[in-house]
């Protein structure tokens, strides 16, 4: 497995993976392009045999950052790719002077929550009816 930064030409494949991994509310191609073009955004992806199998993005503010998304294609889940992508994003944030990293996760996404807890995130509070389908999200934070 290889971890590298996103390139513009990766966004179409990432947008296709978004639809597979997040069928309820995927980021659109336009949203991904818009994020990619922001100076405060940093995206990484995981490749296996030249194929993108996972990706993630983080947006930095002054001394904090938000994990925008982390996804792994179904076949490669539970193989450490999500952890590797998250660790790469956290390392990037730390190198940029970030002190706290936040993220939001659906309360029904126990697999993602387990990953975040394993990597040192803690639940801070819930946002009720946060998603368009009415599901709550849990806001989590990790201090670097």
JSON list of N, CA and C in Angstrom, two decimals, residues 41-70:
[
{"chain": "A", "resi": 41, "resn": "UNK", "atom": "N", "xyz": [-6.84, 23.08, 2.62]},
{"chain": "A", "resi": 41, "resn": "UNK", "atom": "CA", "xyz": [-7.17, 21.66, 2.51]},
{"chain": "A", "resi": 41, "resn": "UNK", "atom": "C", "xyz": [-5.95, 20.81, 2.17]},
{"chain": "A", "resi": 42, "resn": "UNK", "atom": "N", "xyz": [-5.92, 19.61, 2.75]},
{"chain": "A", "resi": 42, "resn": "UNK", "atom": "CA", "xyz": [-4.87, 18.64, 2.42]},
{"chain": "A", "resi": 42, "resn": "UNK", "atom": "C", "xyz": [-5.55, 17.28, 2.29]},
{"chain": "A", "resi": 43, "resn": "UNK", "atom": "N", "xyz": [-5.38, 16.64, 1.15]},
{"chain": "A", "resi": 43, "resn": "UNK", "atom": "CA", "xyz": [-5.98, 15.33, 0.93]},
{"chain": "A", "resi": 43, "resn": "UNK", "atom": "C", "xyz": [-4.92, 14.28, 0.64]},
{"chain": "A", "resi": 44, "resn": "UNK", "atom": "N", "xyz": [-5.14, 13.09, 1.19]},
{"chain": "A", "resi": 44, "resn": "UNK", "atom": "CA", "xyz": [-4.25, 11.97, 0.93]},
{"chain": "A", "resi": 44, "resn": "UNK", "atom": "C", "xyz": [-5.10, 10.78, 0.50]},
{"chain": "A", "resi": 45, "resn": "UNK", "atom": "N", "xyz": [-4.46, 9.86, -0.20]},
{"chain": "A", "resi": 45, "resn": "UNK", "atom": "CA", "xyz": [-5.16, 8.65, -0.59]},
{"chain": "A", "resi": 45, "resn": "UNK", "atom": "C", "xyz": [-4.23, 7.45, -0.48]},
{"chain": "A", "resi": 46, "resn": "UNK", "atom": "N", "xyz": [-4.86, 6.29, -0.43]},
{"chain": "A", "resi": 46, "resn": "UNK", "atom": "CA", "xyz": [-4.12, 5.03, -0.36]},
{"chain": "A", "resi": 46, "resn": "UNK", "atom": "C", "xyz": [-4.31, 4.30, -1.68]},
{"chain": "A", "resi": 47, "resn": "UNK", "atom": "N", "xyz": [-3.21, 3.80, -2.21]},
{"chain": "A", "resi": 47, "resn": "UNK", "atom": "CA", "xyz": [-3.25, 3.04, -3.46]},
{"chain": "A", "resi": 47, "resn": "UNK", "atom": "C", "xyz": [-2.76, 1.62, -3.20]},
{"chain": "A", "resi": 48, "resn": "UNK", "atom": "N", "xyz": [-3.40, 0.70, -3.86]},
{"chain": "A", "resi": 48, "resn": "UNK", "atom": "CA", "xyz": [-2.98, -0.70, -3.84]},
{"chain": "A", "resi": 48, "resn": "UNK", "atom": "C", "xyz": [-2.95, -1.16, -5.30]},
{"chain": "A", "resi": 49, "resn": "UNK", "atom": "N", "xyz": [-1.79, -1.56, -5.77]},
{"chain": "A", "resi": 49, "resn": "UNK", "atom": "CA", "xyz": [-1.63, -1.98, -7.17]},
{"chain": "A", "resi": 49, "resn": "UNK", "atom": "C", "xyz": [-2.13, -0.91, -8.14]},
{"chain": "A", "resi": 50, "resn": "UNK", "atom": "N", "xyz": [-1.85, 0.36, -7.83]},
{"chain": "A", "resi": 50, "resn": "UNK", "atom": "CA", "xyz": [-2.21, 1.46, -8.72]},
{"chain": "A", "resi": 50, "resn": "UNK", "atom": "C", "xyz": [-3.66, 1.90, -8.63]},
{"chain": "A", "resi": 51, "resn": "UNK", "atom": "N", "xyz": [-4.47, 1.25, -7.80]},
{"chain": "A", "resi": 51, "resn": "UNK", "atom": "CA", "xyz": [-5.88, 1.61, -7.64]},
{"chain": "A", "resi": 51, "resn": "UNK", "atom": "C", "xyz": [-6.07, 2.36, -6.33]},
{"chain": "A", "resi": 52, "resn": "UNK", "atom": "N", "xyz": [-6.91, 3.39, -6.36]},
{"chain": "A", "resi": 52, "resn": "UNK", "atom": "CA", "xyz": [-7.24, 4.13, -5.14]},
{"chain": "A", "resi": 52, "resn": "UNK", "atom": "C", "xyz": [-8.19, 3.26, -4.33]},
{"chain": "A", "resi": 53, "resn": "UNK", "atom": "N", "xyz": [-7.79, 2.95, -3.09]},
{"chain": "A", "resi": 53, "resn": "UNK", "atom": "CA", "xyz": [-8.62, 2.09, -2.23]},
{"chain": "A", "resi": 53, "resn": "UNK", "atom": "C", "xyz": [-9.09, 2.82, -0.97]},
{"chain": "A", "resi": 54, "resn": "UNK", "atom": "N", "xyz": [-8.59, 4.01, -0.74]},
{"chain": "A", "resi": 54, "resn": "UNK", "atom": "CA", "xyz": [-9.02, 4.80, 0.41]},
{"chain": "A", "resi": 54, "resn": "UNK", "atom": "C", "xyz": [-8.54, 6.23, 0.26]},
{"chain": "A", "resi": 55, "resn": "UNK", "atom": "N", "xyz": [-9.17, 7.12, 0.99]},
{"chain": "A", "resi": 55, "resn": "UNK", "atom": "CA", "xyz": [-8.77, 8.53, 0.91]},
{"chain": "A", "resi": 55, "resn": "UNK", "atom": "C", "xyz": [-9.26, 9.26, 2.15]},
{"chain": "A", "resi": 56, "resn": "UNK", "atom": "N", "xyz": [-8.73, 10.44, 2.34]},
{"chain": "A", "resi": 56, "resn": "UNK", "atom": "CA", "xyz": [-9.15, 11.30, 3.43]},
{"chain": "A", "resi": 56, "resn": "UNK", "atom": "C", "xyz": [-8.73, 12.72, 3.16]},
{"chain": "A", "resi": 57, "resn": "UNK", "atom": "N", "xyz": [-9.37, 13.63, 3.88]},
{"chain": "A", "resi": 57, "resn": "UNK", "atom": "CA", "xyz": [-9.02, 15.04, 3.73]},
{"chain": "A", "resi": 57, "resn": "UNK", "atom": "C", "xyz": [-9.15, 15.76, 5.05]},
{"chain": "A", "resi": 58, "resn": "UNK", "atom": "N", "xyz": [-8.37, 16.81, 5.19]},
{"chain": "A", "resi": 58, "resn": "UNK", "atom": "CA", "xyz": [-8.38, 17.62, 6.40]},
{"chain": "A", "resi": 58, "resn": "UNK", "atom": "C", "xyz": [-8.31, 19.08, 5.99]},
{"chain": "A", "resi": 59, "resn": "UNK", "atom": "N", "xyz": [-9.02, 19.93, 6.74]},
{"chain": "A", "resi": 59, "resn": "UNK", "atom": "CA", "xyz": [-8.99, 21.36, 6.49]},
{"chain": "A", "resi": 59, "resn": "UNK", "atom": "C", "xyz": [-8.47, 22.04, 7.74]},
{"chain": "A", "resi": 60, "resn": "UNK", "atom": "N", "xyz": [-7.41, 22.83, 7.57]},
{"chain": "A", "resi": 60, "resn": "UNK", "atom": "CA", "xyz": [-6.72, 23.48, 8.68]},
{"chain": "A", "resi": 60, "resn": "UNK", "atom": "C", "xyz": [-7.24, 24.90, 8.87]},
{"chain": "A", "resi": 61, "resn": "UNK", "atom": "N", "xyz": [-7.47, 25.25, 10.12]},
{"chain": "A", "resi": 61, "resn": "UNK", "atom": "CA", "xyz": [-7.73, 26.64, 10.50]},
{"chain": "A", "resi": 61, "resn": "UNK", "atom": "C", "xyz": [-6.44, 27.11, 11.19]},
{"chain": "A", "resi": 62, "resn": "UNK", "atom": "N", "xyz": [-6.49, 28.05, 12.08]},
{"chain": "A", "resi": 62, "resn": "UNK", "atom": "CA", "xyz": [-5.28, 28.59, 12.68]},
{"chain": "A", "resi": 62, "resn": "UNK", "atom": "C", "xyz": [-4.53, 27.51, 13.47]},
{"chain": "A", "resi": 63, "resn": "UNK", "atom": "N", "xyz": [-5.10, 27.07, 14.58]},
{"chain": "A", "resi": 63, "resn": "UNK", "atom": "CA", "xyz": [-4.43, 26.05, 15.39]},
{"chain": "A", "resi": 63, "resn": "UNK", "atom": "C", "xyz": [-5.30, 24.80, 15.58]},
{"chain": "A", "resi": 64, "resn": "UNK", "atom": "N", "xyz": [-6.33, 24.69, 14.75]},
{"chain": "A", "resi": 64, "resn": "UNK", "atom": "CA", "xyz": [-7.19, 23.50, 14.77]},
{"chain": "A", "resi": 64, "resn": "UNK", "atom": "C", "xyz": [-7.44, 23.06, 13.34]},
{"chain": "A", "resi": 65, "resn": "UNK", "atom": "N", "xyz": [-7.99, 21.87, 13.22]},
{"chain": "A", "resi": 65, "resn": "UNK", "atom": "CA", "xyz": [-8.30, 21.34, 11.88]},
{"chain": "A", "resi": 65, "resn": "UNK", "atom": "C", "xyz": [-9.50, 20.42, 11.99]},
{"chain": "A", "resi": 66, "resn": "UNK", "atom": "N", "xyz": [-10.16, 20.22, 10.87]},
{"chain": "A", "resi": 66, "resn": "UNK", "atom": "CA", "xyz": [-11.31, 19.32, 10.79]},
{"chain": "A", "resi": 66, "resn": "UNK", "atom": "C", "xyz": [-11.01, 18.22, 9.79]},
{"chain": "A", "resi": 67, "resn": "UNK", "atom": "N", "xyz": [-11.22, 16.97, 10.22]},
{"chain": "A", "resi": 67, "resn": "UNK", "atom": "CA", "xyz": [-11.17, 15.86, 9.28]},
{"chain": "A", "resi": 67, "resn": "UNK", "atom": "C", "xyz": [-12.45, 15.96, 8.46]},
{"chain": "A", "resi": 68, "resn": "UNK", "atom": "N", "xyz": [-12.32, 16.12, 7.17]},
{"chain": "A", "resi": 68, "resn": "UNK", "atom": "CA", "xyz": [-13.49, 16.27, 6.30]},
{"chain": "A", "resi": 68, "resn": "UNK", "atom": "C", "xyz": [-14.12, 14.93, 5.99]},
{"chain": "A", "resi": 69, "resn": "UNK", "atom": "N", "xyz": [-13.29, 13.97, 5.68]},
{"chain": "A", "resi": 69, "resn": "UNK", "atom": "CA", "xyz": [-13.80, 12.66, 5.28]},
{"chain": "A", "resi": 69, "resn": "UNK", "atom": "C", "xyz": [-12.68, 11.64, 5.29]},
{"chain": "A", "resi": 70, "resn": "UNK", "atom": "N", "xyz": [-13.05, 10.42, 5.60]},
{"chain": "A", "resi": 70, "resn": "UNK", "atom": "CA", "xyz": [-12.14, 9.28, 5.45]},
{"chain": "A", "resi": 70, "resn": "UNK", "atom": "C", "xyz": [-13.01, 8.14, 4.92]}
]
